Amino acid sequence: MTDWPEARPDDNRGGRYGRGSASAQPEGARVMRQVRRGPAAPPGQGAYGGVPQQPSYVDGHDSGYNTGQVYGGAGGGGGHGPGRPAPDWRRRIKWTAITLVTVLVVTTVGTYFWADSKLNRDVDLSKVIERPEKGEGTNYLIVGSDSREGMTAEDKKKLHTGSADGKRTDSMMILHTGDNAPTLISLPRDSNVEIPSFVGSESGKTYPGTGRQVKLNAAYAEDGPELLVRTVEFNTGLHIDHYVEIGFGGFASIVDAVGGVEMDIPQDIKDTKSGADFKKGKQTLNGEEALAFVRTRYALAGSDLDRTKNQQKFLSALANQVATPGTILNPFKLYPTMGAGLDSLIVDKDMGLFDLADMFWSMKGVSGGDGTSMNMPIAGSTGGNLLWDKAKVKQLVNELNNDEKVTVKGN
């Protein structure tokens, strides 16, 4: 009996595809023709053009198809594609961490040198003579001047600064920092003090003391920061470690850069000289308003003594505002604030960024915790000058020199 029905018309298909074998030997017993892998045929040649060569079969045995040799690469890709090893996550995490730390270090170092280069170290305290012995802790003399440097006529009009030549001190404070809570002491500009002997900051000439009595702000007007430091040290017995000064324009710029400062104003204030016009209550002051607030004295019952208290409150509030995460962690706020502050500050030659940071953080703590803010103790006045209470001043300085908690009460 044959493989196909006798009457089937496809019996004559010959060797066409699909026909059963005509050989007497069973097909399974025949040896398949050897197929060997050789050089790839040039494009367009061969039976199927660019089709990849198939594995060789020798004596009916698979010589490589199941080992992935057809497509190259090892078999068993584990779900990551043919021939692709599984990702080494430990290595990736390690190098990501190293990269982030490197970027952080480079940014921090770069920021430090950028900020350090912007400090105006123009005050040379080595020119101050006959200085008191240094006590415990650190004392900063913080000065707000009426400098209009860099301000346009429009700025002066807007900020109500006037156009007087030269510079005078608008406010003076001593900030003491140490192991105890910080203490901020305002020195009223009308304080009656003695100008001691001093060496001219520019001339280098020695000017002997004559017992001359003047208002404290006259020392700065006469020979600048060095004579002011000399006068404060002579009249208090307190060693000043660092000097920091800021002018009108710089003060307003810092406040604007930080986005304003919230203040709780205790009373309605209207002062045409400073430009202040405030209603009682909480409000956020911009740079122009803040400058008017800290300069106002004619609208206050205590005049300069009340003004110094407002200045202390505002500086503490400003420090708190700058130290918030919203400023420190936001480069779009931090760098403009740092730039505005550093550009406008004048400091002594030994002042470093860490000293500045210590001063700022201590200022932040003045109004919180055990921090103390006060005016220099006043005993009375003479001819418009405020007389310090010498006994209380001596006790205050002794406590500061020993870095003890201040018990003296100021005005």
mmCIF file of C-alpha atoms in Angstrom:
data_model
loop_
_atom_site.group_PDB
_atom_site.id
_atom_site.type_symbol
_atom_site.label_atom_id
_atom_site.label_comp_id
_atom_site.label_asym_id
_atom_site.label_seq_id
_atom_site.Cartn_x
_atom_site.Cartn_y
_atom_site.Cartn_z
ATOM 1 C CA MET A 1 0.000 0.000 0.000
ATOM 2 C CA THR A 2 1.426 3.430 -0.962
ATOM 3 C CA ASP A 3 1.666 6.633 1.122
ATOM 4 C CA TRP A 4 -0.910 8.498 -0.942
ATOM 5 C CA PRO A 5 -4.254 7.438 -2.367
ATOM 6 C CA GLU A 6 -3.943 6.153 -5.838
ATOM 7 C CA ALA A 7 -6.250 8.690 -7.417
ATOM 8 C CA ARG A 8 -4.687 11.750 -5.637
ATOM 9 C CA PRO A 9 -3.613 14.275 -8.301
ATOM 10 C CA ASP A 10 -0.580 15.385 -6.257
ATOM 11 C CA ASP A 11 1.194 12.069 -6.772
ATOM 12 C CA ASN A 12 3.311 13.672 -9.462
ATOM 13 C CA ARG A 13 4.546 16.620 -7.414
ATOM 14 C CA GLY A 14 8.030 15.150 -7.526
ATOM 15 C CA GLY A 15 10.480 16.609 -4.958
ATOM 16 C CA ARG A 16 8.245 19.572 -4.098
ATOM 17 C CA TYR A 17 7.895 20.751 -0.527
ATOM 18 C CA GLY A 18 5.586 18.641 1.643
ATOM 19 C CA ARG A 19 5.818 15.396 -0.258
ATOM 20 C CA GLY A 20 6.641 12.195 1.595
ATOM 21 C CA SER A 21 9.938 10.439 1.000
ATOM 22 C CA ALA A 22 10.197 8.117 -1.969
ATOM 23 C CA SER A 23 13.214 6.386 -0.526
ATOM 24 C CA ALA A 24 12.944 2.939 0.881
ATOM 25 C CA GLN A 25 14.987 3.993 3.898
ATOM 26 C CA PRO A 26 12.987 5.667 6.656
ATOM 27 C CA GLU A 27 13.560 9.413 6.766
ATOM 28 C CA GLY A 28 14.548 9.390 10.419
ATOM 29 C CA ALA A 29 17.432 7.054 9.700
ATOM 30 C CA ARG A 30 18.985 9.299 7.100
ATOM 31 C CA VAL A 31 21.948 11.490 8.009
ATOM 32 C CA MET A 32 21.181 15.168 7.672
ATOM 33 C CA ARG A 33 23.483 17.235 5.523
ATOM 34 C CA GLN A 34 26.094 19.025 7.554
ATOM 35 C CA VAL A 35 25.566 22.752 8.006
ATOM 36 C CA ARG A 36 28.637 24.690 9.118
ATOM 37 C CA ARG A 37 28.892 28.269 10.301
ATOM 38 C CA GLY A 38 31.148 30.321 8.095
ATOM 39 C CA PRO A 39 31.799 33.930 7.253
ATOM 40 C CA ALA A 40 28.671 36.015 6.797
ATOM 41 C CA ALA A 41 27.605 36.368 3.188
ATOM 42 C CA PRO A 42 27.868 39.841 1.765
ATOM 43 C CA PRO A 43 24.659 41.850 1.771
ATOM 44 C CA GLY A 44 22.244 40.721 -0.912
ATOM 45 C CA GLN A 45 23.927 37.324 -1.381
ATOM 46 C CA GLY A 46 22.952 33.915 -0.191
ATOM 47 C CA ALA A 47 19.613 32.227 -0.155
ATOM 48 C CA TYR A 48 17.955 34.712 2.169
ATOM 49 C CA GLY A 49 20.015 37.881 1.818
ATOM 50 C CA GLY A 50 20.813 39.376 5.238
ATOM 51 C CA VAL A 51 19.223 36.605 7.382
ATOM 52 C CA PRO A 52 21.613 35.556 10.207
ATOM 53 C CA GLN A 53 23.369 32.232 9.749
ATOM 54 C CA GLN A 54 21.926 29.336 11.659
ATOM 55 C CA PRO A 55 23.904 27.047 13.959
ATOM 56 C CA SER A 56 25.718 24.041 12.511
ATOM 57 C CA TYR A 57 24.399 20.579 12.868
ATOM 58 C CA VAL A 58 26.917 17.772 12.760
ATOM 59 C CA ASP A 59 25.653 14.234 12.723
ATOM 60 C CA GLY A 60 22.248 15.354 13.835
ATOM 61 C CA HIS A 61 23.431 17.111 17.036
ATOM 62 C CA ASP A 62 22.750 20.721 17.940
ATOM 63 C CA SER A 63 26.164 22.412 18.220
ATOM 64 C CA GLY A 64 25.159 25.685 19.800
ATOM 65 C CA TYR A 65 21.648 26.924 19.143
ATOM 66 C CA ASN A 66 20.496 26.364 22.716
ATOM 67 C CA THR A 67 23.533 28.146 24.146
ATOM 68 C CA GLY A 68 22.564 31.504 22.675
ATOM 69 C CA GLN A 69 25.270 31.487 19.985
ATOM 70 C CA VAL A 70 22.812 32.483 17.260
ATOM 71 C CA TYR A 71 22.301 35.997 18.643
ATOM 72 C CA GLY A 72 25.543 36.292 20.560
ATOM 73 C CA GLY A 73 25.870 36.536 24.354
ATOM 74 C CA ALA A 74 25.142 34.153 27.141
ATOM 75 C CA GLY A 75 21.760 32.636 27.612
ATOM 76 C CA GLY A 76 19.489 33.211 30.588
ATOM 77 C CA GLY A 77 19.426 37.031 30.674
ATOM 78 C CA GLY A 78 17.351 36.995 33.861
ATOM 79 C CA GLY A 79 14.802 39.437 32.437
ATOM 80 C CA HIS A 80 17.414 42.124 31.577
ATOM 81 C CA GLY A 81 17.683 41.448 27.857
ATOM 82 C CA PRO A 82 19.929 39.042 25.947
ATOM 83 C CA GLY A 83 23.516 39.221 27.177
ATOM 84 C CA ARG A 84 22.818 42.093 29.693
ATOM 85 C CA PRO A 85 23.961 41.491 33.307
ATOM 86 C CA ALA A 86 21.737 42.419 36.246
ATOM 87 C CA PRO A 87 22.422 46.004 37.521
ATOM 88 C CA ASP A 88 24.714 46.306 40.552
ATOM 89 C CA TRP A 89 22.519 48.481 42.780
ATOM 90 C CA ARG A 90 25.069 48.635 45.605
ATOM 91 C CA ARG A 91 27.642 50.097 43.246
ATOM 92 C CA ARG A 92 25.148 52.589 41.808
ATOM 93 C CA ILE A 93 24.057 53.786 45.274
ATOM 94 C CA LYS A 94 27.687 54.084 46.376
ATOM 95 C CA TRP A 95 28.700 56.270 43.439
ATOM 96 C CA THR A 96 25.518 58.360 43.678
ATOM 97 C CA ALA A 97 26.296 59.061 47.348
ATOM 98 C CA ILE A 98 29.915 59.931 46.535
ATOM 99 C CA THR A 99 28.765 62.309 43.790
ATOM 100 C CA LEU A 100 26.250 64.056 46.057
ATOM 101 C CA VAL A 101 28.794 64.455 48.870
ATOM 102 C CA THR A 102 31.371 65.818 46.424
ATOM 103 C CA VAL A 103 28.896 68.363 45.022
ATOM 104 C CA LEU A 104 27.905 69.408 48.567
ATOM 105 C CA VAL A 105 31.524 69.853 49.664
ATOM 106 C CA VAL A 106 32.475 71.807 46.536
ATOM 107 C CA THR A 107 29.388 74.044 46.883
ATOM 108 C CA THR A 108 30.053 74.662 50.583
ATOM 109 C CA VAL A 109 33.732 75.475 50.055
ATOM 110 C CA GLY A 110 32.926 77.686 47.088
ATOM 111 C CA THR A 111 30.237 79.537 49.054
ATOM 112 C CA TYR A 112 32.639 80.069 51.959
ATOM 113 C CA PHE A 113 35.351 81.661 49.816
ATOM 114 C CA TRP A 114 32.767 83.703 47.891
ATOM 115 C CA ALA A 115 31.284 85.051 51.115
ATOM 116 C CA ASP A 116 34.672 85.612 52.740
ATOM 117 C CA SER A 117 35.854 87.649 49.752
ATOM 118 C CA LYS A 118 32.857 89.992 50.058
ATOM 119 C CA LEU A 119 33.595 91.106 53.631
ATOM 120 C CA ASN A 120 34.863 94.693 53.806
ATOM 121 C CA ARG A 121 37.629 94.421 56.430
ATOM 122 C CA ASP A 122 38.384 98.137 56.638
ATOM 123 C CA VAL A 123 38.726 98.658 60.408
ATOM 124 C CA ASP A 124 42.138 98.119 62.006
ATOM 125 C CA LEU A 125 41.761 97.594 65.753
ATOM 126 C CA SER A 126 45.542 97.318 66.107
ATOM 127 C CA LYS A 127 45.547 101.145 65.930
ATOM 128 C CA VAL A 128 43.567 101.322 69.181
ATOM 129 C CA ILE A 129 45.910 102.047 72.099
ATOM 130 C CA GLU A 130 45.872 101.337 75.856
ATOM 131 C CA ARG A 131 43.250 98.622 75.562
ATOM 132 C CA PRO A 132 41.582 96.880 78.547
ATOM 133 C CA GLU A 133 42.518 93.287 79.254
ATOM 134 C CA LYS A 134 40.393 90.778 77.375
ATOM 135 C CA GLY A 135 37.782 88.991 79.464
ATOM 136 C CA GLU A 136 35.831 85.754 78.975
ATOM 137 C CA GLY A 137 33.553 85.421 75.929
ATOM 138 C CA THR A 138 33.412 87.726 72.910
ATOM 139 C CA ASN A 139 32.258 91.333 72.643
ATOM 140 C CA TYR A 140 31.009 92.794 69.366
ATOM 141 C CA LEU A 141 30.503 96.524 68.862
ATOM 142 C CA ILE A 142 27.617 96.776 66.367
ATOM 143 C CA VAL A 143 27.166 100.173 64.740
ATOM 144 C CA GLY A 144 24.411 101.487 62.502
ATOM 145 C CA SER A 145 25.718 104.481 60.593
ATOM 146 C CA ASP A 146 23.898 107.058 58.506
ATOM 147 C CA SER A 147 26.158 106.283 55.565
ATOM 148 C CA ARG A 148 24.480 106.967 52.237
ATOM 149 C CA GLU A 149 27.257 105.399 50.196
ATOM 150 C CA GLY A 150 25.992 103.861 46.949
ATOM 151 C CA MET A 151 22.543 105.417 47.294
ATOM 152 C CA THR A 152 20.990 107.398 44.453
ATOM 153 C CA ALA A 153 19.067 110.640 44.954
ATOM 154 C CA GLU A 154 15.883 108.611 44.494
ATOM 155 C CA ASP A 155 16.976 106.140 47.174
ATOM 156 C CA LYS A 156 17.701 108.944 49.630
ATOM 157 C CA LYS A 157 14.293 110.479 49.014
ATOM 158 C CA LYS A 158 12.491 107.159 49.305
ATOM 159 C CA LEU A 159 14.270 106.198 52.545
ATOM 160 C CA HIS A 160 14.045 109.706 54.075
ATOM 161 C CA THR A 161 17.792 109.750 54.771
ATOM 162 C CA GLY A 162 18.586 113.301 53.674
ATOM 163 C CA SER A 163 21.852 114.100 51.891
ATOM 164 C CA ALA A 164 24.250 115.079 54.686
ATOM 165 C CA ASP A 165 27.939 114.604 53.929
ATOM 166 C CA GLY A 166 30.125 112.243 55.913
ATOM 167 C CA LYS A 167 29.002 109.520 58.329
ATOM 168 C CA ARG A 168 27.642 109.540 61.842
ATOM 169 C CA THR A 169 26.580 106.754 64.153
ATOM 170 C CA ASP A 170 22.834 106.326 64.302
ATOM 171 C CA SER A 171 22.945 103.437 66.777
ATOM 172 C CA MET A 172 25.594 101.593 68.825
ATOM 173 C CA MET A 173 25.277 98.290 70.669
ATOM 174 C CA ILE A 174 27.560 95.837 72.470
ATOM 175 C CA LEU A 175 26.696 92.161 71.992
ATOM 176 C CA HIS A 176 28.336 89.773 74.451
ATOM 177 C CA THR A 177 28.466 86.067 73.637
ATOM 178 C CA GLY A 178 29.894 83.229 75.708
ATOM 179 C CA ASP A 179 28.882 80.151 77.663
ATOM 180 C CA ASN A 180 25.844 81.915 79.097
ATOM 181 C CA ALA A 181 22.917 83.444 77.232
ATOM 182 C CA PRO A 182 23.823 86.442 75.016
ATOM 183 C CA THR A 183 23.472 90.013 76.224
ATOM 184 C CA LEU A 184 22.725 92.996 73.974
ATOM 185 C CA ILE A 185 23.405 96.444 75.419
ATOM 186 C CA SER A 186 22.464 99.634 73.585
ATOM 187 C CA LEU A 187 24.718 102.679 73.993
ATOM 188 C CA PRO A 188 22.561 105.791 73.487
ATOM 189 C CA ARG A 189 24.151 108.145 70.985
ATOM 190 C CA ASP A 190 23.633 111.044 73.428
ATOM 191 C CA SER A 191 25.648 109.298 76.164
ATOM 192 C CA ASN A 192 28.093 111.641 77.889
ATOM 193 C CA VAL A 193 31.637 110.254 77.504
ATOM 194 C CA GLU A 194 35.256 111.405 77.709
ATOM 195 C CA ILE A 195 37.464 111.377 74.617
ATOM 196 C CA PRO A 196 40.748 109.754 75.719
ATOM 197 C CA SER A 197 44.183 109.993 74.119
ATOM 198 C CA PHE A 198 44.251 108.191 70.770
ATOM 199 C CA VAL A 199 46.265 107.623 67.597
ATOM 200 C CA GLY A 200 44.719 109.057 64.450
ATOM 201 C CA SER A 201 43.508 106.289 62.152
ATOM 202 C CA GLU A 202 44.807 108.103 59.066
ATOM 203 C CA SER A 203 47.554 110.405 60.318
ATOM 204 C CA GLY A 204 49.119 108.003 62.817
ATOM 205 C CA LYS A 205 49.618 111.018 65.088
ATOM 206 C CA THR A 206 49.013 110.696 68.824
ATOM 207 C CA TYR A 207 46.391 113.030 70.273
ATOM 208 C CA PRO A 208 46.650 113.337 74.077
ATOM 209 C CA GLY A 209 43.491 113.247 76.142
ATOM 210 C CA THR A 210 42.284 116.527 77.636
ATOM 211 C CA GLY A 211 39.267 115.324 79.610
ATOM 212 C CA ARG A 212 36.956 116.609 76.885
ATOM 213 C CA GLN A 213 33.310 115.553 77.434
ATOM 214 C CA VAL A 214 31.180 114.890 74.335
ATOM 215 C CA LYS A 215 28.245 112.823 73.127
ATOM 216 C CA LEU A 216 29.280 109.294 72.208
ATOM 217 C CA ASN A 217 28.453 109.653 68.512
ATOM 218 C CA ALA A 218 30.957 112.556 68.283
ATOM 219 C CA ALA A 219 33.836 110.072 68.661
ATOM 220 C CA TYR A 220 32.909 108.344 65.415
ATOM 221 C CA ALA A 221 32.408 111.656 63.626
ATOM 222 C CA GLU A 222 35.848 112.842 64.772
ATOM 223 C CA ASP A 223 38.040 109.889 63.718
ATOM 224 C CA GLY A 224 35.892 106.951 62.677
ATOM 225 C CA PRO A 225 35.532 103.406 64.022
ATOM 226 C CA GLU A 226 38.945 103.193 65.693
ATOM 227 C CA LEU A 227 38.307 106.225 67.924
ATOM 228 C CA LEU A 228 34.799 104.991 68.685
ATOM 229 C CA VAL A 229 36.197 101.655 69.890
ATOM 230 C CA ARG A 230 38.883 103.459 71.901
ATOM 231 C CA THR A 231 36.247 105.705 73.521
ATOM 232 C CA VAL A 232 33.876 102.813 74.384
ATOM 233 C CA GLU A 233 36.719 100.775 75.896
ATOM 234 C CA PHE A 234 38.040 103.747 77.901
ATOM 235 C CA ASN A 235 34.633 104.674 79.336
ATOM 236 C CA THR A 236 33.487 101.107 80.102
ATOM 237 C CA GLY A 237 36.640 99.079 80.745
ATOM 238 C CA LEU A 238 35.275 96.402 78.401
ATOM 239 C CA HIS A 239 37.526 94.944 75.698
ATOM 240 C CA ILE A 240 35.929 95.036 72.217
ATOM 241 C CA ASP A 241 36.887 91.970 70.151
ATOM 242 C CA HIS A 242 35.144 92.757 66.866
ATOM 243 C CA TYR A 243 33.579 95.711 65.086
ATOM 244 C CA VAL A 244 30.582 95.493 62.698
ATOM 245 C CA GLU A 245 28.992 98.455 60.899
ATOM 246 C CA ILE A 246 26.109 98.761 58.442
ATOM 247 C CA GLY A 247 24.717 101.801 56.617
ATOM 248 C CA PHE A 248 21.185 102.873 55.724
ATOM 249 C CA GLY A 249 21.080 101.358 52.242
ATOM 250 C CA GLY A 250 22.584 98.029 53.290
ATOM 251 C CA PHE A 251 20.132 97.646 56.149
ATOM 252 C CA ALA A 252 17.125 98.151 53.869
ATOM 253 C CA SER A 253 18.581 95.749 51.268
ATOM 254 C CA ILE A 254 18.962 92.930 53.784
ATOM 255 C CA VAL A 255 15.354 93.295 54.936
ATOM 256 C CA ASP A 256 14.068 93.249 51.351
ATOM 257 C CA ALA A 257 16.266 90.267 50.433
ATOM 258 C CA VAL A 258 14.837 88.180 53.271
ATOM 259 C CA GLY A 259 11.288 89.060 52.224
ATOM 260 C CA GLY A 260 10.446 91.457 55.034
ATOM 261 C CA VAL A 261 10.370 91.106 58.820
ATOM 262 C CA GLU A 262 7.282 90.661 60.963
ATOM 263 C CA MET A 263 7.035 93.049 63.899
ATOM 264 C CA ASP A 264 4.446 93.604 66.602
ATOM 265 C CA ILE A 265 4.349 97.407 66.874
ATOM 266 C CA PRO A 266 3.088 98.389 70.342
ATOM 267 C CA GLN A 267 1.566 101.752 69.386
ATOM 268 C CA ASP A 268 0.621 103.961 66.463
ATOM 269 C CA ILE A 269 3.728 105.759 65.195
ATOM 270 C CA LYS A 270 3.888 108.729 62.834
ATOM 271 C CA ASP A 271 7.185 110.559 62.302
ATOM 272 C CA THR A 272 7.691 112.801 59.263
ATOM 273 C CA LYS A 273 11.470 112.962 59.806
ATOM 274 C CA SER A 274 12.036 109.203 59.550
ATOM 275 C CA GLY A 275 9.029 108.531 57.317
ATOM 276 C CA ALA A 276 7.420 106.196 59.865
ATOM 277 C CA ASP A 277 3.647 105.791 59.618
ATOM 278 C CA PHE A 278 2.503 102.640 61.439
ATOM 279 C CA LYS A 279 -0.630 101.381 63.110
ATOM 280 C CA LYS A 280 -0.468 99.317 66.267
ATOM 281 C CA GLY A 281 -0.297 95.547 65.765
ATOM 282 C CA LYS A 282 1.533 92.805 63.876
ATOM 283 C CA GLN A 283 2.713 93.609 60.377
ATOM 284 C CA THR A 284 5.519 92.731 57.965
ATOM 285 C CA LEU A 285 7.921 95.587 57.305
ATOM 286 C CA ASN A 286 9.849 95.917 54.051
ATOM 287 C CA GLY A 287 13.268 97.586 53.865
ATOM 288 C CA GLU A 288 11.955 101.144 53.632
ATOM 289 C CA GLU A 289 9.510 100.657 56.502
ATOM 290 C CA ALA A 290 12.065 98.858 58.660
ATOM 291 C CA LEU A 291 14.577 101.694 58.315
ATOM 292 C CA ALA A 292 11.892 104.231 59.270
ATOM 293 C CA PHE A 293 10.968 102.113 62.304
ATOM 294 C CA VAL A 294 14.489 101.792 63.739
ATOM 295 C CA ARG A 295 15.282 105.489 63.125
ATOM 296 C CA THR A 296 12.140 106.918 64.746
ATOM 297 C CA ARG A 297 12.675 108.785 68.022
ATOM 298 C CA TYR A 298 10.726 112.055 67.897
ATOM 299 C CA ALA A 299 7.383 110.238 68.003
ATOM 300 C CA LEU A 300 8.391 108.208 71.078
ATOM 301 C CA ALA A 301 7.952 109.331 74.677
ATOM 302 C CA GLY A 302 11.421 108.135 75.682
ATOM 303 C CA SER A 303 13.064 109.535 72.548
ATOM 304 C CA ASP A 304 16.471 107.877 71.998
ATOM 305 C CA LEU A 305 16.061 105.364 74.835
ATOM 306 C CA ASP A 306 12.802 104.081 73.335
ATOM 307 C CA ARG A 307 14.380 104.045 69.893
ATOM 308 C CA THR A 308 17.234 101.798 71.072
ATOM 309 C CA LYS A 309 14.681 99.335 72.438
ATOM 310 C CA ASN A 310 12.928 99.226 69.060
ATOM 311 C CA GLN A 311 16.281 98.684 67.358
ATOM 312 C CA GLN A 312 17.042 95.729 69.616
ATOM 313 C CA LYS A 313 13.647 94.163 68.963
ATOM 314 C CA PHE A 314 13.963 94.583 65.237
ATOM 315 C CA LEU A 315 17.511 93.191 64.957
ATOM 316 C CA SER A 316 16.483 90.128 66.941
ATOM 317 C CA ALA A 317 13.408 89.650 64.722
ATOM 318 C CA LEU A 318 15.568 90.059 61.597
ATOM 319 C CA ALA A 319 18.018 87.428 62.847
ATOM 320 C CA ASN A 320 15.128 85.052 63.530
ATOM 321 C CA GLN A 321 13.735 85.628 60.040
ATOM 322 C CA VAL A 322 17.071 84.962 58.349
ATOM 323 C CA ALA A 323 17.641 81.826 60.412
ATOM 324 C CA THR A 324 14.404 80.126 59.330
ATOM 325 C CA PRO A 325 14.620 76.983 57.123
ATOM 326 C CA GLY A 326 12.695 78.912 54.461
ATOM 327 C CA THR A 327 15.728 81.180 54.063
ATOM 328 C CA ILE A 328 18.667 78.898 54.847
ATOM 329 C CA LEU A 329 17.464 75.994 52.666
ATOM 330 C CA ASN A 330 16.296 78.178 49.794
ATOM 331 C CA PRO A 331 19.271 79.279 47.628
ATOM 332 C CA PHE A 332 17.052 81.838 45.876
ATOM 333 C CA LYS A 333 16.663 83.583 49.250
ATOM 334 C CA LEU A 334 19.897 82.652 50.994
ATOM 335 C CA TYR A 335 22.360 83.956 48.417
ATOM 336 C CA PRO A 336 20.623 87.317 47.832
ATOM 337 C CA THR A 337 20.394 87.799 51.611
ATOM 338 C CA MET A 338 24.052 86.923 52.120
ATOM 339 C CA GLY A 339 25.059 89.093 49.187
ATOM 340 C CA ALA A 340 23.088 92.096 50.437
ATOM 341 C CA GLY A 341 24.452 91.725 53.957
ATOM 342 C CA LEU A 342 28.087 91.053 53.154
ATOM 343 C CA ASP A 343 28.257 93.827 50.565
ATOM 344 C CA SER A 344 27.049 96.408 53.058
ATOM 345 C CA LEU A 345 28.948 95.348 56.204
ATOM 346 C CA ILE A 346 32.192 96.971 57.331
ATOM 347 C CA VAL A 347 34.139 94.843 59.826
ATOM 348 C CA ASP A 348 37.536 94.709 61.498
ATOM 349 C CA LYS A 349 40.488 92.998 59.839
ATOM 350 C CA ASP A 350 40.351 89.960 62.148
ATOM 351 C CA MET A 351 36.642 89.309 61.605
ATOM 352 C CA GLY A 352 35.907 85.942 60.016
ATOM 353 C CA LEU A 353 32.731 84.315 58.737
ATOM 354 C CA PHE A 354 32.506 82.107 61.816
ATOM 355 C CA ASP A 355 32.696 85.202 64.027
ATOM 356 C CA LEU A 356 29.938 86.782 61.961
ATOM 357 C CA ALA A 357 27.827 83.631 62.251
ATOM 358 C CA ASP A 358 28.358 83.563 66.029
ATOM 359 C CA MET A 359 27.246 87.189 66.265
ATOM 360 C CA PHE A 360 24.172 86.560 64.143
ATOM 361 C CA TRP A 361 23.020 83.428 65.957
ATOM 362 C CA SER A 362 23.566 85.116 69.308
ATOM 363 C CA MET A 363 21.493 88.076 68.124
ATOM 364 C CA LYS A 364 18.758 85.598 67.261
ATOM 365 C CA GLY A 365 18.835 84.261 70.828
ATOM 366 C CA VAL A 366 18.642 87.647 72.525
ATOM 367 C CA SER A 367 14.846 87.783 72.501
ATOM 368 C CA GLY A 368 14.393 84.097 73.252
ATOM 369 C CA GLY A 369 15.341 81.874 76.179
ATOM 370 C CA ASP A 370 17.541 83.549 78.787
ATOM 371 C CA GLY A 371 18.932 86.246 76.457
ATOM 372 C CA THR A 372 19.066 89.802 77.779
ATOM 373 C CA SER A 373 18.566 93.111 75.995
ATOM 374 C CA MET A 374 18.965 96.413 77.789
ATOM 375 C CA ASN A 375 20.157 100.006 77.613
ATOM 376 C CA MET A 376 23.301 101.125 79.361
ATOM 377 C CA PRO A 377 22.211 102.099 82.922
ATOM 378 C CA ILE A 378 21.473 105.840 83.048
ATOM 379 C CA ALA A 379 21.714 107.992 86.171
ATOM 380 C CA GLY A 380 20.464 111.274 84.729
ATOM 381 C CA SER A 381 21.391 113.923 82.173
ATOM 382 C CA THR A 382 23.346 117.139 81.837
ATOM 383 C CA GLY A 383 23.043 119.676 79.055
ATOM 384 C CA GLY A 384 21.204 117.171 76.877
ATOM 385 C CA ASN A 385 23.816 114.439 77.451
ATOM 386 C CA LEU A 386 22.838 111.208 79.210
ATOM 387 C CA LEU A 387 24.965 110.311 82.248
ATOM 388 C CA TRP A 388 25.737 106.645 82.841
ATOM 389 C CA ASP A 389 25.246 105.123 86.275
ATOM 390 C CA LYS A 390 28.921 104.421 87.014
ATOM 391 C CA ALA A 391 28.314 101.901 89.801
ATOM 392 C CA LYS A 392 25.925 99.817 87.675
ATOM 393 C CA VAL A 393 28.172 100.089 84.632
ATOM 394 C CA LYS A 394 31.104 98.779 86.681
ATOM 395 C CA GLN A 395 29.040 95.822 87.924
ATOM 396 C CA LEU A 396 27.750 95.109 84.397
ATOM 397 C CA VAL A 397 31.239 95.115 82.899
ATOM 398 C CA ASN A 398 32.520 92.863 85.675
ATOM 399 C CA GLU A 399 29.766 90.320 84.972
ATOM 400 C CA LEU A 400 30.468 90.416 81.237
ATOM 401 C CA ASN A 401 34.236 90.054 81.719
ATOM 402 C CA ASN A 402 33.633 86.953 83.840
ATOM 403 C CA ASP A 403 30.995 85.680 81.381
ATOM 404 C CA GLU A 404 28.417 85.565 84.148
ATOM 405 C CA LYS A 405 24.668 85.950 83.895
ATOM 406 C CA VAL A 406 23.849 89.668 83.816
ATOM 407 C CA THR A 407 21.887 90.840 86.847
ATOM 408 C CA VAL A 408 22.150 94.597 86.275
ATOM 409 C CA LYS A 409 19.022 96.306 84.994
ATOM 410 C CA GLY A 410 19.256 99.011 82.347
ATOM 411 C CA ASN A 411 16.870 101.753 81.342
#
